[in-house]
Short mmCIF file of C-alpha atoms and ligand atoms in Angstrom, two decimals:
data_model
loop_
_atom_site.label_atom_id
_atom_site.label_comp_id
_atom_site.label_asym_id
_atom_site.label_seq_id
_atom_site.Cartn_x
_atom_site.Cartn_y
_atom_site.Cartn_z
CA UNK A 1 25.68 -102.52 69.73
CA UNK A 2 29.49 -102.63 69.65
CA UNK A 3 31.21 -104.11 72.68
CA UNK A 4 33.01 -101.46 74.62
CA UNK A 5 36.63 -101.93 75.62
CA UNK A 6 37.97 -101.36 79.10
CA UNK A 7 40.45 -98.91 77.61
CA UNK A 8 37.73 -96.50 76.48
CA UNK A 9 38.35 -92.98 77.91
CA UNK A 10 34.78 -92.56 79.17
CA UNK A 11 32.88 -95.86 79.34
CA UNK A 12 29.22 -95.41 78.39
CA UNK A 13 27.97 -98.41 80.43
CA UNK A 14 26.64 -97.45 83.85
CA UNK A 15 29.31 -97.84 86.52
CA UNK A 16 28.03 -100.83 88.49
CA UNK A 17 30.40 -100.89 91.40
CA UNK A 18 31.64 -103.94 93.30
CA UNK A 19 34.22 -104.76 95.90
CA UNK A 20 37.32 -106.73 94.90
CA UNK A 21 39.07 -108.40 97.83
CA UNK A 22 42.50 -110.00 97.67
CA UNK A 23 45.52 -110.72 99.82
CA UNK A 24 49.11 -109.78 98.99
CA UNK A 25 52.04 -110.27 101.38
CA UNK A 26 49.70 -111.12 104.24
CA UNK A 27 47.69 -107.94 103.83
CA UNK A 28 44.01 -107.92 102.82
CA UNK A 29 42.99 -105.28 100.27
CA UNK A 30 39.37 -104.29 99.61
CA UNK A 31 39.11 -102.11 96.56
CA UNK A 32 36.19 -100.77 94.58
CA UNK A 33 36.00 -101.67 90.91
CA UNK A 34 33.27 -100.97 88.37
CA UNK A 35 31.94 -102.12 85.03
CA UNK A 36 33.79 -100.49 82.15
CA UNK A 37 37.11 -101.06 83.95
CA UNK A 38 39.51 -103.97 83.42
CA UNK A 39 38.83 -107.10 85.51
CA UNK A 40 36.19 -105.50 87.71
CA UNK A 41 35.04 -108.77 89.31
CA UNK A 42 38.29 -110.06 90.77
CA UNK A 43 41.97 -109.32 90.96
CA UNK A 44 43.22 -110.25 87.50
CA UNK A 45 45.19 -113.53 87.78
CA UNK A 46 48.13 -111.98 85.87
CA UNK A 47 48.24 -109.00 88.25
CA UNK A 48 48.12 -111.45 91.17
CA UNK A 49 51.17 -113.28 89.80
CA UNK A 50 53.00 -109.98 89.30
CA UNK A 51 52.31 -108.79 92.85
CA UNK A 52 53.33 -112.17 94.31
CA UNK A 53 56.47 -112.79 92.23
CA UNK A 54 58.11 -109.40 91.69
CA UNK A 55 59.83 -107.84 94.72
CA UNK A 56 57.55 -105.28 96.44
CA UNK A 57 59.22 -101.98 97.36
CA UNK A 58 59.60 -102.47 101.08
CA UNK A 59 61.38 -99.67 102.92
CA UNK A 60 63.49 -98.66 99.92
CA UNK A 61 60.63 -96.67 98.37
CA UNK A 62 61.11 -94.55 95.29
CA UNK A 63 59.07 -93.10 92.46
CA UNK A 64 56.94 -95.70 90.69
CA UNK A 65 54.79 -95.76 87.57
CA UNK A 66 51.79 -98.08 87.44
CA UNK A 67 51.36 -98.16 83.68
CA UNK A 68 47.71 -98.92 82.89
CA UNK A 69 46.53 -98.80 86.48
CA UNK A 70 42.86 -99.77 86.08
CA UNK A 71 41.06 -99.41 89.44
CA UNK A 72 44.46 -99.45 91.13
CA UNK A 73 45.43 -102.80 92.65
CA UNK A 74 49.12 -102.37 91.79
CA UNK A 75 49.28 -98.71 92.85
CA UNK A 76 47.60 -99.41 96.18
CA UNK A 77 49.87 -102.38 96.99
CA UNK A 78 53.05 -100.49 96.03
CA UNK A 79 52.11 -97.44 98.09
CA UNK A 80 50.90 -99.53 101.00
CA UNK A 81 54.06 -101.66 101.26
CA UNK A 82 56.39 -98.67 101.38
CA UNK A 83 55.76 -95.38 103.14
CA UNK A 84 58.53 -94.00 100.91
CA UNK A 85 56.83 -94.96 97.67
CA UNK A 86 55.22 -92.33 95.47
CA UNK A 87 53.19 -93.87 92.66
CA UNK A 88 51.99 -92.33 89.40
CA UNK A 89 48.86 -94.30 88.48
CA UNK A 90 48.42 -93.82 84.76
CA UNK A 91 45.48 -94.80 82.58
CA UNK A 92 43.43 -93.58 79.62
CA UNK A 93 40.14 -94.62 81.24
CA UNK A 94 38.73 -91.79 83.39
CA UNK A 95 36.48 -94.14 85.33
CA UNK A 96 39.59 -96.15 86.30
CA UNK A 97 41.36 -92.96 87.37
CA UNK A 98 38.41 -91.96 89.54
CA UNK A 99 38.41 -95.43 91.17
CA UNK A 100 42.17 -95.45 91.80
CA UNK A 101 41.89 -92.06 93.50
CA UNK A 102 39.09 -93.32 95.75
CA UNK A 103 40.82 -96.62 96.47
CA UNK A 104 44.10 -94.95 97.37
CA UNK A 105 42.27 -92.49 99.62
CA UNK A 106 40.38 -95.33 101.38
CA UNK A 107 43.64 -97.28 101.83
CA UNK A 108 45.23 -94.24 103.48
CA UNK A 109 47.77 -93.71 100.69
CA UNK A 110 45.92 -91.04 98.76
CA UNK A 111 48.69 -88.49 99.33
CA UNK A 112 51.21 -90.74 97.57
CA UNK A 113 49.21 -92.12 94.65
CA UNK A 114 48.84 -89.63 91.80
CA UNK A 115 46.08 -90.69 89.37
CA UNK A 116 46.93 -89.24 86.02
CA UNK A 117 46.61 -89.35 82.25
CA UNK A 118 49.82 -89.40 80.21
CA UNK A 119 49.58 -85.69 79.40
CA UNK A 120 49.67 -84.72 83.06
CA UNK A 121 52.78 -86.64 84.08
CA UNK A 122 55.41 -83.94 84.70
CA UNK A 123 58.03 -84.20 81.94
CA UNK A 124 60.96 -84.06 84.37
CA UNK A 125 59.85 -87.05 86.49
CA UNK A 126 61.83 -90.28 86.07
CA UNK A 127 60.82 -93.61 87.58
CA UNK A 128 62.78 -95.94 89.79
CA UNK A 129 60.40 -98.71 88.74
CA UNK A 130 57.60 -99.20 86.26
CA UNK A 131 55.04 -101.87 87.10
CA UNK A 132 52.58 -103.00 84.50
CA UNK A 133 50.04 -105.53 83.43
CA UNK A 134 50.11 -103.89 80.01
CA UNK A 135 47.08 -103.49 77.72
CA UNK A 136 47.95 -106.22 75.23
CA UNK A 137 44.50 -106.00 73.61
CA UNK A 138 45.00 -102.52 72.22
CA UNK A 139 47.19 -104.06 69.52
CA UNK A 140 50.89 -104.60 68.99
CA UNK A 141 51.68 -101.22 67.41
CA UNK A 142 49.95 -99.28 70.19
CA UNK A 143 51.50 -101.47 72.91
CA UNK A 144 54.94 -100.91 71.45
CA UNK A 145 54.28 -97.16 71.33
CA UNK A 146 53.33 -97.11 75.03
CA UNK A 147 56.45 -99.04 76.01
CA UNK A 148 58.64 -96.82 73.78
CA UNK A 149 57.13 -93.79 75.51
CA UNK A 150 57.51 -94.91 79.13
CA UNK A 151 60.49 -97.25 79.38
CA UNK A 152 62.95 -94.45 78.49
CA UNK A 153 61.53 -92.59 81.50
CA UNK A 154 63.21 -95.11 83.83
CA UNK A 155 66.00 -93.75 86.00
CA UNK A 156 69.45 -94.91 84.81
CA UNK A 157 69.44 -97.90 87.19
CA UNK A 158 65.66 -98.34 87.18
CA UNK A 159 63.74 -101.39 86.06
CA UNK A 160 60.28 -102.38 84.85
CA UNK A 161 58.25 -105.35 86.02
CA UNK A 162 55.79 -106.58 83.40
CA UNK A 163 53.36 -109.46 83.49
CA UNK A 164 52.29 -110.94 80.19
CA UNK A 165 50.34 -114.10 79.46
CA UNK A 166 52.28 -116.62 77.41
CA UNK A 167 49.38 -117.05 74.96
CA UNK A 168 49.21 -113.27 74.54
CA UNK A 169 52.77 -113.08 73.30
CA UNK A 170 55.07 -112.83 76.35
CA UNK A 171 57.98 -114.34 74.46
CA UNK A 172 57.61 -112.22 71.35
CA UNK A 173 57.29 -109.10 73.50
CA UNK A 174 60.52 -110.11 75.24
CA UNK A 175 62.26 -110.54 71.86
CA UNK A 176 60.97 -107.17 70.66
CA UNK A 177 62.18 -105.43 73.82
CA UNK A 178 65.62 -106.97 73.39
CA UNK A 179 65.71 -105.82 69.76
CA UNK A 180 64.97 -102.30 71.05
CA UNK A 181 68.11 -102.55 73.19
CA UNK A 182 66.59 -103.43 76.57
CA UNK A 183 67.95 -106.16 78.78
CA UNK A 184 65.13 -108.53 79.69
CA UNK A 185 65.18 -111.26 82.31
CA UNK A 186 62.46 -113.88 82.64
CA UNK A 187 62.15 -113.36 86.38
CA UNK A 188 59.39 -115.90 86.99
CA UNK A 189 56.71 -117.94 85.34
CA UNK A 190 53.52 -119.06 87.02
CA UNK A 191 50.34 -120.51 85.65
CA UNK A 192 50.32 -119.16 82.08
CA UNK A 193 52.09 -115.89 82.94
CA UNK A 194 55.62 -114.63 82.63
CA UNK A 195 57.10 -111.89 84.79
CA UNK A 196 59.63 -109.91 82.78
CA UNK A 197 62.24 -107.66 84.39
CA UNK A 198 63.33 -104.95 81.95
CA UNK A 199 66.46 -102.87 82.44
CA UNK A 200 68.70 -100.69 80.37
CA UNK A 201 71.48 -102.63 78.75
CA UNK A 202 74.98 -101.09 78.80
CA UNK A 203 74.46 -99.50 75.39
CA UNK A 204 70.88 -98.29 75.94
C1 SAM B 301 45.47 -105.25 81.51
S1 SAM B 301 44.75 -103.80 82.18
C2 SAM B 301 45.54 -103.75 83.82
C3 SAM B 301 44.74 -102.89 84.80
C4 SAM B 301 45.25 -102.95 86.24
N1 SAM B 301 46.65 -102.60 86.34
C5 SAM B 301 44.99 -104.30 86.85
O1 SAM B 301 45.99 -105.02 87.07
O2 SAM B 301 43.84 -104.65 87.11
C6 SAM B 301 45.59 -102.54 81.26
C7 SAM B 301 45.15 -101.10 81.52
O3 SAM B 301 45.86 -100.26 80.59
C8 SAM B 301 45.01 -99.18 80.24
N2 SAM B 301 45.49 -98.57 79.01
C9 SAM B 301 45.09 -98.79 77.75
N3 SAM B 301 45.75 -98.00 76.88
C10 SAM B 301 46.60 -97.26 77.63
C11 SAM B 301 47.53 -96.24 77.33
N4 SAM B 301 47.76 -95.83 76.09
N5 SAM B 301 48.21 -95.65 78.38
C12 SAM B 301 47.97 -96.06 79.65
N6 SAM B 301 47.09 -97.02 79.97
C13 SAM B 301 46.41 -97.61 79.00
C14 SAM B 301 43.63 -99.81 80.17
O4 SAM B 301 42.60 -98.84 80.27
C15 SAM B 301 43.68 -100.79 81.35
O5 SAM B 301 43.20 -100.21 82.53
#
């Protein structure tokens, strides 16, 4: 039997559900995850570093993209920390999209978290911020394609917050982004993760 990836559109494995509990900014979150979805047993340590090191929206709000949302930890935290935040939770995995819908509803932010596939994101929407623990394992070409698709959808003064493990190529991804004309700041490093802040450069 071939091992199934978490980025399969419709995981064949039965959806064994479990609760993932974590604390961000003094708030406890209890979300439902399931087999066939990325890091279903615990908040991924990279995602934890992202949510603890990058600045959460606070009252400023805005339109956000959670690129590769999984069961929705980033979407739920962004929407929960700002009543003004509207979050597009994007994934290719339909089981993940079902979970993010349910988790957002249970967290009381279901009206501001839009679970979606790429095809259903309205073409005229631009994002104040993109947050992502990107799917490195899909391969470099595919990862670059995703970033080339979504980063240009940032608002003119928007930015993206990415978490990438050093051993999974954080530094080479940073170099590639810079070659593509983006301005990239190494905002923080913790454990084996880097938090990259990506913005348009003056000529991008
Ligand atoms: C590293 S996981 C992060 C999941 C979640 N944000 C978290 O922190 O637990 C990356 C996610 O990207 C999704 N993904 C894979 N290919 C994608 C694509 N082309 N577009 C959007 N999401 C994709 C995977 O299904 C997976 O849920």
